[in-house]
DNA sequence: CTCGAAAACC
């Protein structure tokens, strides 16, 4: 079935469509239009076709937007014989979230080529309708790698990685994009280690990585805290000269990887050497500094960004700025910036700004003011907001406010209850601890198991709380016992106030020997290279006991330990932590 | 004309 060759009107139509839908898919960067097409645009206007909507630099992203009645225009111009035009329309409807309309176009076509099917599958995969995507997939006469990849990507987006993996393994003739789709799909579903394994397999099978691959692999390193792997990717790209230079996107991904793996110096190094930086780049740098405890440097960086003048700060920039203020305890500076965001910079406050502000105020003990912000904010406070208040309450031992926060939270997760319970324990209110336990059981609240990962010689090991499955478990256990006895000599006492990450686990084991970060630290002492920092990434917050443990290990064994917790970094050196015990 | 792809509150 030979597709019909498009005529001039087709291109005119495609151009309009593209203009009309550009704002529906802003993440895709459109290449500049070649001059010939620009002429077409003028001609299209002369034909009294509907003018393309104005392209805005930062369009808000509506889930659904109305498309001009282009379908009617398609018929009017007599473009029905051209598959390409229908396909483009299917894609446009799909991108705007109007899958039903896409399907109508699809069903109305007299002939369909592979692209039609692929576009339709992709449309269903954008919207998460896996069943329909599969139904169309079954009907494709000659699936190409594109068809398969669309399915893989769609399944990943819908969260069914296992099935995506099956499709991926079964597909004939994988191309680079297929690998990329699977790698980034794994990263997006919190399986960075598997993503890196796949990346290695891809190289072993002789595929040459492209931008997408590198971006996917770097974000896998972020997820797993794989600094060595990240460095290796950096070196690999340089050695193979995969790209002419690290542009804004690649450079941002690289520096973000370094920052999120706790290597701020390397991140700064990348940052200074980039030949062009956009807002994202600055944001990643500011945020990276703030997360790593370099609050003052983060604020300096923001000032430099303003002086630089080539980029404009956006919402995310101020999240970094507020985060820096919060971690540095700069309440007044933070308050000032918070009020400037709208007034001076003309940026609308979003819920995340309020969360940062509440965090800043609550953390520094201004609990009443934080509560006032919450009650006065224009949008409905979400869990994160209440959680920020709650963790401030824990730091400053305000039981009453903490109870308010938990009760206001819709569907509080296990961590929230644990936080409240820790607070009860800290002030010695054991009946409260019991209440929390009962509430959790009656509501059947799912516990998130603690998980830490550590990279040793370029391979990443994951530990779950209380997990005994690691092949070197007996050695790890022996190491923990050794650490324990050396600590006792130093007069270390277990801090029982915050014993439980996980209520039932605590019942099973009275000792704290099995929080995942302890396993990982012990393993780092055994397997890591001496004098090289032990780097750990964990999914939950640090408990006070493990934080103490890490400090002491850094002192006793003279090893730097870097732990990335859910929100920030802890750099332990000789018994002190960069967070100043304030997290 | 179709698949992947950088920053973001606890």
Coordinates of C-alpha atoms (C1' of nucleotides) in Angstrom, one line a residue:
Chain A
X1 CA 0.0 0.0 0.0
X2 CA 1.8 3.0 -1.3
X3 CA 1.1 6.2 0.7
X4 CA -0.2 9.1 -1.3
X5 CA 2.4 11.8 -2.0
X6 CA 1.5 14.9 -0.2
X7 CA 0.7 18.1 -2.2
X8 CA 1.2 21.7 -1.3
X9 CA -2.1 21.9 0.6
X10 CA -1.0 19.0 2.7
X11 CA 2.0 20.9 3.9
X12 CA -0.1 24.0 4.5
X13 CA -2.4 21.9 6.7
X14 CA 0.4 20.2 8.5
X15 CA 1.9 23.5 9.3
X16 CA -1.2 24.9 10.7
X17 CA -1.7 21.8 12.8
X18 CA 1.8 22.1 14.1
X19 CA 1.3 25.7 15.1
X20 CA -2.0 24.9 16.7
X21 CA -0.7 22.1 18.7
X22 CA 2.7 23.4 19.6
X23 CA 1.5 24.7 23.0
X24 CA -0.2 21.4 23.8
X25 CA 3.2 19.7 23.8
X26 CA 5.6 22.3 25.0
X27 CA 8.3 19.8 26.1
X28 CA 9.0 18.9 22.6
X29 CA 11.4 21.4 21.2
X30 CA 10.4 22.4 17.7
X31 CA 13.2 23.0 15.3
X32 CA 13.1 26.4 13.6
X33 CA 11.0 26.4 10.5
X34 CA 12.9 26.4 7.3
X35 CA 12.3 29.5 5.2
X36 CA 10.3 27.6 2.7
X37 CA 7.8 26.7 5.3
X38 CA 7.7 30.3 6.6
X39 CA 6.6 31.3 3.1
X40 CA 3.9 28.7 3.4
X41 CA 2.7 30.3 6.6
X42 CA 2.2 33.6 4.9
X43 CA 0.3 31.9 2.1
X44 CA -1.8 30.0 4.5
X45 CA -2.8 33.4 6.0
X46 CA -3.6 34.7 2.6
X47 CA -6.0 31.8 2.1
X48 CA -8.0 33.1 5.1
X49 CA -7.3 30.0 7.1
X50 CA -7.7 30.4 10.8
X51 CA -4.6 32.2 12.2
X52 CA -2.3 30.0 14.4
X53 CA -2.6 30.9 18.0
X54 CA 0.2 33.0 19.4
X55 CA 3.1 30.9 20.6
X56 CA 4.0 31.8 24.2
X57 CA 7.4 31.1 25.6
X58 CA 6.1 29.3 28.7
X59 CA 2.6 28.1 28.0
X60 CA 0.6 26.7 30.9
X61 CA 0.0 23.1 30.2
X62 CA -3.7 22.4 30.0
X63 CA -4.5 18.7 30.0
X64 CA -7.0 19.2 27.3
X65 CA -7.3 22.0 24.9
X66 CA -9.7 22.7 22.1
X67 CA -8.3 22.3 18.7
X68 CA -9.6 24.5 15.9
X69 CA -12.0 22.6 13.6
X70 CA -9.2 21.3 11.6
X71 CA -10.9 18.1 10.7
X72 CA -13.5 20.0 8.8
X73 CA -10.8 22.0 7.1
X74 CA -9.1 18.7 6.1
X75 CA -12.3 17.6 4.3
X76 CA -12.8 21.1 2.8
X77 CA -9.4 21.1 1.2
X78 CA -10.0 17.6 -0.2
X79 CA -7.1 16.1 1.7
X80 CA -8.8 12.8 2.6
X81 CA -6.6 10.7 0.3
X82 CA -3.4 11.7 2.1
X83 CA -2.7 9.4 5.1
X84 CA -0.1 11.8 6.3
X85 CA -2.6 14.5 7.0
X86 CA -4.9 12.2 8.9
X87 CA -1.9 10.8 10.9
X88 CA -0.9 14.3 11.9
X89 CA -4.4 15.0 13.0
X90 CA -4.5 11.8 15.0
X91 CA -1.3 12.9 16.7
X92 CA -2.6 16.4 17.4
X93 CA -5.7 15.1 19.0
X94 CA -3.7 12.6 20.9
X95 CA -1.3 15.2 22.2
X96 CA -4.2 17.4 23.3
X97 CA -5.7 14.5 25.3
X98 CA -8.6 14.1 22.9
X99 CA -8.1 10.4 22.2
X100 CA -11.7 9.8 21.3
X101 CA -11.4 12.4 18.5
X102 CA -8.2 10.8 17.4
X103 CA -10.0 7.5 17.2
X104 CA -12.7 9.0 15.1
X105 CA -10.2 10.3 12.6
X106 CA -8.5 6.9 12.7
X107 CA -11.7 4.9 12.1
X108 CA -12.7 7.3 9.3
X109 CA -9.7 6.7 7.3
X110 CA -10.2 4.6 4.1
X111 CA -6.6 3.4 4.1
X112 CA -4.2 3.3 7.0
X113 CA -0.5 3.0 6.9
X114 CA 1.8 1.9 9.8
X115 CA 2.2 5.5 10.9
X116 CA -1.6 5.7 11.4
X117 CA -1.5 2.7 13.8
X118 CA 1.5 4.0 15.6
X119 CA 0.0 7.4 16.1
X120 CA -3.2 5.9 17.4
X121 CA -1.3 3.6 19.8
X122 CA 0.8 6.5 21.0
X123 CA -2.4 8.5 21.6
X124 CA -3.7 5.8 23.8
X125 CA -0.4 5.4 25.5
X126 CA -0.3 9.4 26.3
X127 CA -3.7 8.9 28.0
X128 CA -2.9 5.7 29.8
X129 CA -5.5 3.5 28.1
X130 CA -3.4 0.4 27.8
X131 CA -6.3 -1.8 26.9
X132 CA -7.1 0.2 23.8
X133 CA -3.5 0.6 22.8
X134 CA -3.2 -3.2 22.9
X135 CA -6.3 -3.7 20.9
X136 CA -5.0 -1.4 18.2
X137 CA -1.6 -3.1 18.5
X138 CA -3.1 -6.5 17.7
X139 CA -4.5 -5.1 14.5
X140 CA -1.3 -3.6 13.1
X141 CA -0.6 -5.6 9.9
X142 CA 3.2 -5.0 10.0
X143 CA 4.4 -3.7 13.3
X144 CA 7.7 -1.8 13.1
X145 CA 10.1 -1.1 15.9
X146 CA 8.2 2.2 16.3
X147 CA 5.0 0.3 16.9
X148 CA 6.6 -1.9 19.5
X149 CA 8.4 1.0 21.1
X150 CA 5.2 3.0 21.4
X151 CA 3.7 0.1 23.3
X152 CA 6.7 -0.2 25.6
X153 CA 6.7 3.5 26.4
X154 CA 2.9 3.5 26.9
X155 CA 3.1 0.5 29.3
X156 CA 5.9 2.2 31.2
X157 CA 3.8 5.4 31.5
X158 CA 0.9 3.3 32.8
X159 CA 3.2 1.8 35.4
X160 CA 3.2 -1.7 34.1
X161 CA 7.0 -2.2 33.7
X162 CA 6.8 -6.0 33.8
X163 CA 4.6 -6.1 30.7
X164 CA 6.6 -3.4 29.0
X165 CA 9.7 -5.5 29.6
X166 CA 8.0 -8.5 28.0
X167 CA 7.1 -6.4 24.9
X168 CA 10.6 -5.1 24.9
X169 CA 12.2 -8.5 25.0
X170 CA 9.9 -9.9 22.4
X171 CA 10.2 -7.1 19.9
X172 CA 12.1 -7.8 16.7
X173 CA 14.6 -5.3 15.5
X174 CA 15.0 -3.0 18.4
X175 CA 16.5 0.4 17.6
X176 CA 18.2 2.9 19.9
X177 CA 14.9 4.6 20.7
X178 CA 13.5 1.3 21.9
X179 CA 16.3 0.9 24.3
X180 CA 15.9 4.5 25.4
X181 CA 12.2 4.0 26.0
X182 CA 12.8 1.0 28.1
X183 CA 15.7 2.6 30.0
X184 CA 13.8 5.8 30.8
X185 CA 10.7 3.7 31.5
X186 CA 12.5 1.8 34.2
X187 CA 13.9 5.0 35.7
X188 CA 10.4 6.5 35.7
X189 CA 9.2 3.5 37.6
X190 CA 11.8 3.7 40.3
X191 CA 14.0 0.9 38.9
X192 CA 17.2 2.8 38.2
X193 CA 19.4 -0.2 38.9
X194 CA 17.6 -2.3 36.3
X195 CA 17.8 0.7 33.9
X196 CA 21.6 0.8 34.3
X197 CA 21.8 -2.9 33.7
X198 CA 19.9 -2.4 30.5
X199 CA 22.1 0.4 29.5
X200 CA 25.2 -1.8 29.9
X201 CA 23.5 -4.6 27.9
X202 CA 22.7 -2.1 25.2
X203 CA 26.4 -1.1 24.9
X204 CA 27.4 -4.8 25.0
X205 CA 25.1 -5.4 22.1
X206 CA 26.9 -2.8 20.1
X207 CA 24.3 0.0 20.0
X208 CA 25.6 3.6 19.9
X209 CA 24.0 5.7 22.6
X210 CA 22.5 9.0 21.5
X211 CA 21.2 12.0 23.5
X212 CA 18.2 10.2 24.7
X213 CA 20.2 7.3 26.0
X214 CA 22.7 9.5 27.8
X215 CA 19.8 11.5 29.4
X216 CA 18.1 8.3 30.5
X217 CA 21.3 6.7 31.8
X218 CA 22.2 9.9 33.7
X219 CA 18.8 10.1 35.4
X220 CA 19.2 6.4 36.3
X221 CA 22.4 7.4 38.0
X222 CA 20.5 10.0 39.9
X223 CA 17.9 7.5 41.0
X224 CA 20.5 5.0 42.2
X225 CA 23.1 7.5 43.4
X226 CA 25.6 5.9 41.0
X227 CA 28.3 8.5 41.0
X228 CA 30.9 6.2 39.6
X229 CA 28.6 5.1 36.9
X230 CA 27.7 8.7 36.2
X231 CA 31.4 9.6 36.0
X232 CA 32.0 6.7 33.7
X233 CA 29.1 7.9 31.4
X234 CA 30.6 11.4 31.4
X235 CA 34.0 10.0 30.4
X236 CA 32.5 7.6 27.8
X237 CA 30.7 10.5 26.1
X238 CA 33.9 12.5 26.0
X239 CA 36.0 9.7 24.8
X240 CA 33.7 8.5 22.0
X241 CA 32.9 12.2 21.1
X242 CA 29.2 11.3 21.1
X243 CA 28.2 14.9 20.8
X244 CA 29.9 18.0 19.7
X245 CA 29.5 19.6 23.1
X246 CA 27.4 19.4 26.2
X247 CA 24.4 21.6 25.3
X248 CA 22.0 23.1 27.9
X249 CA 20.0 19.9 28.1
X250 CA 22.8 17.4 28.3
X251 CA 24.8 19.7 30.5
X252 CA 22.0 20.2 32.9
X253 CA 21.4 16.5 33.1
X254 CA 25.1 15.9 33.8
X255 CA 25.5 18.6 36.4
X256 CA 22.2 17.6 38.0
X257 CA 23.5 14.0 38.2
X258 CA 26.7 15.2 40.0
X259 CA 24.8 17.4 42.3
X260 CA 22.3 14.7 43.2
X261 CA 25.0 12.2 43.7
X262 CA 26.6 14.5 46.3
X263 CA 29.5 15.6 44.2
X264 CA 29.0 19.3 44.3
X265 CA 32.5 20.2 43.1
X266 CA 32.1 18.2 40.0
X267 CA 28.7 19.8 39.4
X268 CA 30.2 23.2 39.7
X269 CA 33.0 22.2 37.4
X270 CA 30.5 21.1 34.7
X271 CA 28.5 24.3 35.3
X272 CA 31.4 26.6 34.8
X273 CA 32.6 24.8 31.7
X274 CA 29.2 24.8 29.9
X275 CA 29.2 27.1 26.9
X276 CA 25.5 27.9 27.3
X277 CA 23.2 27.7 30.2
X278 CA 19.4 28.2 30.4
X279 CA 17.1 28.6 33.3
X280 CA 17.0 24.9 33.9
X281 CA 20.8 24.8 34.2
X282 CA 20.8 27.5 36.8
X283 CA 17.9 25.9 38.6
X284 CA 19.7 22.6 38.8
X285 CA 22.8 24.3 40.1
X286 CA 21.0 26.4 42.7
X287 CA 19.0 23.5 43.8
X288 CA 22.0 21.2 43.9
X289 CA 23.9 23.5 46.1
X290 CA 20.9 24.0 48.4
X291 CA 20.3 20.2 48.7
X292 CA 24.0 19.6 49.6
X293 CA 23.9 22.1 52.4
X294 CA 25.7 24.9 50.6
X295 CA 23.0 27.4 51.4
X296 CA 25.0 30.5 51.1
X297 CA 26.6 29.4 47.9
X298 CA 23.1 28.6 46.5
X299 CA 22.0 32.1 47.3
X300 CA 25.2 33.6 45.7
X301 CA 24.5 31.5 42.7
X302 CA 21.0 33.0 42.5
X303 CA 22.5 36.5 42.7
X304 CA 24.9 35.6 39.9
X305 CA 22.0 34.4 37.8
X306 CA 20.4 37.8 38.2
X307 CA 23.6 39.5 37.3
X308 CA 24.2 37.2 34.3
X309 CA 21.0 38.6 32.8
X310 CA 20.7 36.1 30.0
X311 CA 18.2 34.0 31.7
X312 CA 15.0 34.7 33.7
X313 CA 14.2 33.0 36.9
X314 CA 11.1 31.0 37.0
X315 CA 9.0 29.2 39.7
X316 CA 11.6 26.4 40.1
X317 CA 14.4 28.9 40.7
X318 CA 12.6 30.2 43.7
X319 CA 12.0 26.7 45.0
X320 CA 15.8 26.3 45.1
X321 CA 16.2 29.7 46.7
X322 CA 13.6 28.9 49.4
X323 CA 15.1 25.5 49.9
X324 CA 18.5 27.1 50.5
X325 CA 17.0 29.5 53.0
X326 CA 15.3 26.6 54.7
X327 CA 18.4 24.5 55.0
X328 CA 20.5 27.4 56.0
X329 CA 18.0 28.7 58.5
X330 CA 17.8 32.1 56.8
X331 CA 14.3 32.9 57.9
X332 CA 14.3 36.6 57.1
X333 CA 16.0 36.3 53.8
X334 CA 13.5 33.5 52.8
X335 CA 10.6 35.6 53.9
X336 CA 11.8 38.5 51.9
X337 CA 12.2 36.4 48.7
X338 CA 8.9 34.7 49.3
X339 CA 7.1 38.0 49.1
X340 CA 9.2 39.2 46.2
X341 CA 8.4 36.2 44.0
X342 CA 5.1 37.8 42.9
X343 CA 5.8 41.5 43.6
X344 CA 9.2 41.9 42.1
X345 CA 9.5 38.9 39.7
X346 CA 5.9 38.6 38.6
X347 CA 5.9 34.9 39.1
X348 CA 2.7 33.3 40.4
X349 CA 3.1 31.4 43.6
X350 CA 2.4 27.7 43.3
X351 CA 1.7 25.3 46.0
X352 CA 5.3 24.1 46.1
X353 CA 6.4 27.6 47.1
X354 CA 4.0 27.5 50.0
X355 CA 5.4 24.1 51.0
X356 CA 8.9 25.5 51.0
X357 CA 7.9 28.5 53.0
X358 CA 6.0 26.4 55.5
X359 CA 9.1 24.2 55.7
X360 CA 11.3 27.2 56.3
X361 CA 9.2 28.7 59.0
X362 CA 8.3 25.4 60.7
X363 CA 11.9 24.2 60.7
X364 CA 13.1 27.4 62.3
X365 CA 10.5 27.2 65.0
X366 CA 8.0 29.7 63.7
X367 CA 5.2 27.2 63.9
X368 CA 2.3 29.6 64.4
X369 CA 3.4 31.7 61.4
X370 CA 3.7 28.6 59.3
X371 CA 0.2 27.6 60.3
X372 CA -1.0 31.0 59.4
X373 CA 0.5 30.7 55.9
X374 CA -1.4 27.4 55.5
X375 CA -4.7 28.8 56.6
X376 CA -4.3 31.9 54.3
X377 CA -2.9 30.3 51.2
X378 CA -5.2 30.5 48.2
X379 CA -5.1 26.8 47.3
X380 CA -6.1 23.8 49.3
X381 CA -3.1 22.6 51.3
X382 CA -1.9 19.2 50.3
X383 CA -0.2 16.5 52.3
X384 CA 3.2 17.8 51.6
X385 CA 2.3 21.2 53.2
X386 CA 1.0 19.5 56.3
X387 CA 4.0 17.2 56.4
X388 CA 6.4 20.2 56.3
X389 CA 4.6 21.6 59.3
X390 CA 4.6 18.2 61.0
X391 CA 8.3 17.7 60.7
X392 CA 8.8 21.2 62.2
X393 CA 6.6 20.2 65.1
X394 CA 8.8 17.1 65.6
X395 CA 11.9 19.3 65.7
X396 CA 10.4 21.7 68.1
X397 CA 8.4 19.2 70.1
X398 CA 5.0 20.8 69.5
X399 CA 2.5 17.9 70.1
X400 CA -0.7 19.8 69.6
X401 CA 0.2 21.4 66.3
X402 CA 1.5 18.0 65.1
X403 CA -1.8 16.4 65.9
X404 CA -3.5 19.1 63.9
X405 CA -1.2 18.5 61.0
X406 CA -1.8 14.8 60.9
X407 CA -5.6 15.1 61.3
X408 CA -5.7 17.7 58.4
X409 CA -3.7 15.4 56.1
X410 CA -5.8 13.4 53.8
X411 CA -4.5 9.9 53.5
X412 CA -1.4 10.4 55.7
X413 CA 1.2 7.9 54.8
X414 CA 3.1 5.6 57.2
X415 CA 5.9 8.1 57.5
X416 CA 3.6 10.8 58.8
X417 CA 2.2 8.5 61.5
X418 CA 5.7 7.4 62.4
X419 CA 6.8 11.0 62.7
X420 CA 3.9 11.8 65.1
X421 CA 4.6 8.6 67.0
X422 CA 8.3 9.6 67.3
X423 CA 7.2 12.9 68.7
X424 CA 5.0 11.2 71.3
X425 CA 7.9 9.0 72.2
X426 CA 10.2 12.0 72.5
X427 CA 8.0 13.7 75.0
X428 CA 7.3 10.4 76.8
X429 CA 3.6 10.1 75.9
X430 CA 3.5 6.4 75.4
X431 CA -0.3 6.3 75.1
X432 CA 0.0 8.4 72.0
X433 CA 2.5 6.0 70.5
X434 CA 0.0 3.2 71.1
X435 CA -2.8 5.3 69.5
X436 CA -0.8 5.8 66.4
X437 CA -0.1 2.2 66.2
X438 CA -3.8 1.4 66.5
X439 CA -4.8 4.0 63.9
X440 CA -2.3 2.6 61.4
X441 CA -3.5 -0.9 61.9
X442 CA -7.1 0.0 61.6
X443 CA -6.7 2.1 58.6
X444 CA -4.5 -0.6 57.0
X445 CA -1.8 2.0 56.1
X446 CA 0.7 0.6 53.8
X447 CA 4.3 0.9 55.1
X448 CA 7.0 2.0 52.8
X449 CA 10.0 -0.2 53.4
X450 CA 13.3 1.7 53.9
X451 CA 15.6 1.1 51.1
X452 CA 19.2 2.3 50.7
X453 CA 21.6 1.8 47.8
X454 CA 25.3 2.0 47.6
X455 CA 27.6 1.8 44.7
X456 CA 30.7 -0.4 45.0
X457 CA 33.1 -0.6 42.1
X458 CA 30.6 0.6 39.7
X459 CA 27.9 -1.9 40.7
X460 CA 24.9 -0.9 42.8
X461 CA 23.7 -2.8 45.8
X462 CA 20.3 -2.3 47.3
X463 CA 19.3 -3.0 50.9
X464 CA 15.9 -3.1 52.3
X465 CA 15.2 -2.5 55.9
X466 CA 15.7 -5.8 57.8
X467 CA 16.8 -7.4 54.6
X468 CA 18.9 -10.5 55.0
X469 CA 19.0 -11.6 51.3
X470 CA 22.3 -9.9 50.3
X471 CA 25.0 -12.5 49.5
X472 CA 27.4 -10.9 51.9
X473 CA 24.8 -10.7 54.7
X474 CA 26.8 -12.7 57.3
X475 CA 29.8 -10.4 56.8
X476 CA 27.6 -7.3 57.0
X477 CA 26.1 -8.6 60.2
X478 CA 29.6 -9.3 61.6
X479 CA 30.6 -5.8 60.7
X480 CA 27.6 -4.3 62.4
X481 CA 28.5 -6.2 65.5
X482 CA 32.0 -4.9 65.3
X483 CA 30.9 -1.4 64.8
X484 CA 28.5 -1.8 67.7
X485 CA 31.2 -2.8 70.1
X486 CA 33.6 -0.1 69.0
X487 CA 30.8 2.4 69.5
X488 CA 30.0 1.2 72.9
X489 CA 33.6 1.9 73.8
X490 CA 32.9 5.5 72.8
X491 CA 29.9 5.6 75.0
X492 CA 27.2 5.5 72.3
X493 CA 23.7 4.9 73.5
X494 CA 20.9 3.9 71.2
X495 CA 18.4 6.7 70.8
X496 CA 15.1 5.0 71.4
X497 CA 12.9 8.0 70.8
X498 CA 12.8 7.5 67.1
X499 CA 13.0 3.8 66.9
X500 CA 10.5 3.1 64.3
X501 CA 10.5 3.7 60.7
X502 CA 8.2 0.8 60.6
X503 CA 6.0 -0.2 63.4
X504 CA 5.8 -3.9 62.9
X505 CA 9.4 -4.2 62.1
X506 CA 10.2 -2.6 65.4
X507 CA 8.1 -5.2 67.2
X508 CA 9.9 -8.0 65.5
X509 CA 13.4 -6.7 66.2
X510 CA 14.2 -4.7 69.3
X511 CA 17.5 -3.7 67.9
X512 CA 17.9 -1.1 65.3
X513 CA 20.7 -3.0 63.5
X514 CA 18.6 -3.5 60.4
X515 CA 17.7 -0.1 59.1
X516 CA 18.7 -0.2 55.5
X517 CA 21.3 2.6 55.7
X518 CA 23.1 0.8 58.5
X519 CA 23.4 -2.3 56.3
X520 CA 24.6 -0.1 53.4
X521 CA 27.2 1.7 55.6
X522 CA 28.5 -1.6 56.9
X523 CA 28.7 -3.0 53.4
X524 CA 30.5 0.2 52.3
X525 CA 33.1 -0.3 55.0
X526 CA 33.7 -3.9 53.9
X527 CA 33.7 -3.6 50.2
X528 CA 34.5 0.1 49.4
X529 CA 37.9 1.5 48.6
X530 CA 39.6 2.9 51.7
X531 CA 39.7 6.7 51.9
X532 CA 37.0 7.0 49.3
X533 CA 33.7 8.4 50.6
X534 CA 30.9 5.9 51.2
X535 CA 27.9 7.2 49.2
X536 CA 24.4 6.1 50.0
X537 CA 21.0 7.0 48.6
X538 CA 18.0 6.2 50.7
X539 CA 14.3 6.6 50.0
X540 CA 13.1 7.8 53.4
X541 CA 14.2 10.3 56.0
X542 CA 17.0 9.6 58.3
X543 CA 16.0 8.5 61.8
X544 CA 18.0 10.1 64.6
X545 CA 19.6 6.9 65.6
X546 CA 21.0 6.1 62.1
X547 CA 22.1 9.7 61.8
X548 CA 24.1 9.3 65.0
X549 CA 25.4 6.0 63.8
X550 CA 26.7 7.5 60.6
X551 CA 28.4 10.3 62.5
X552 CA 30.2 7.9 64.8
X553 CA 31.2 5.6 61.9
X554 CA 32.7 8.6 60.1
X555 CA 34.7 9.4 63.2
X556 CA 35.8 5.9 64.3
X557 CA 36.7 4.7 60.8
X558 CA 37.8 8.1 59.5
X559 CA 35.6 7.7 56.4
X560 CA 33.6 10.3 54.8
X561 CA 30.0 9.2 54.4
X562 CA 27.5 10.9 52.1
X563 CA 23.9 10.1 52.4
X564 CA 21.1 11.4 50.2
X565 CA 17.9 11.2 52.0
X566 CA 14.5 11.9 50.7
X567 CA 15.1 15.6 50.5
X568 CA 18.7 16.5 51.1
X569 CA 22.2 15.4 51.6
X570 CA 24.2 14.6 54.8
X571 CA 27.9 14.8 54.5
X572 CA 29.5 13.1 57.5
X573 CA 33.1 13.9 58.2
X574 CA 34.9 13.0 61.5
X575 CA 31.8 12.9 63.5
X576 CA 29.9 15.9 62.3
X577 CA 27.2 16.3 59.6
X578 CA 26.8 19.1 57.1
X579 CA 23.2 19.4 58.2
X580 CA 24.2 20.4 61.7
X581 CA 21.7 17.8 63.0
X582 CA 19.0 20.0 61.7
X583 CA 16.9 18.1 59.2
Chain B
dC1 C1' 3.7 12.4 9.7
dT2 C1' 4.7 7.9 14.3
dC3 C1' 8.6 5.6 19.4
dG4 C1' 12.8 8.0 23.7
dA5 C1' 15.0 12.7 25.8
dA6 C1' 17.4 18.2 31.2
dA7 C1' 15.3 21.7 36.5
dA8 C1' 10.6 21.2 40.8
dC9 C1' 7.8 21.2 47.9
dC10 C1' 8.1 16.6 52.6

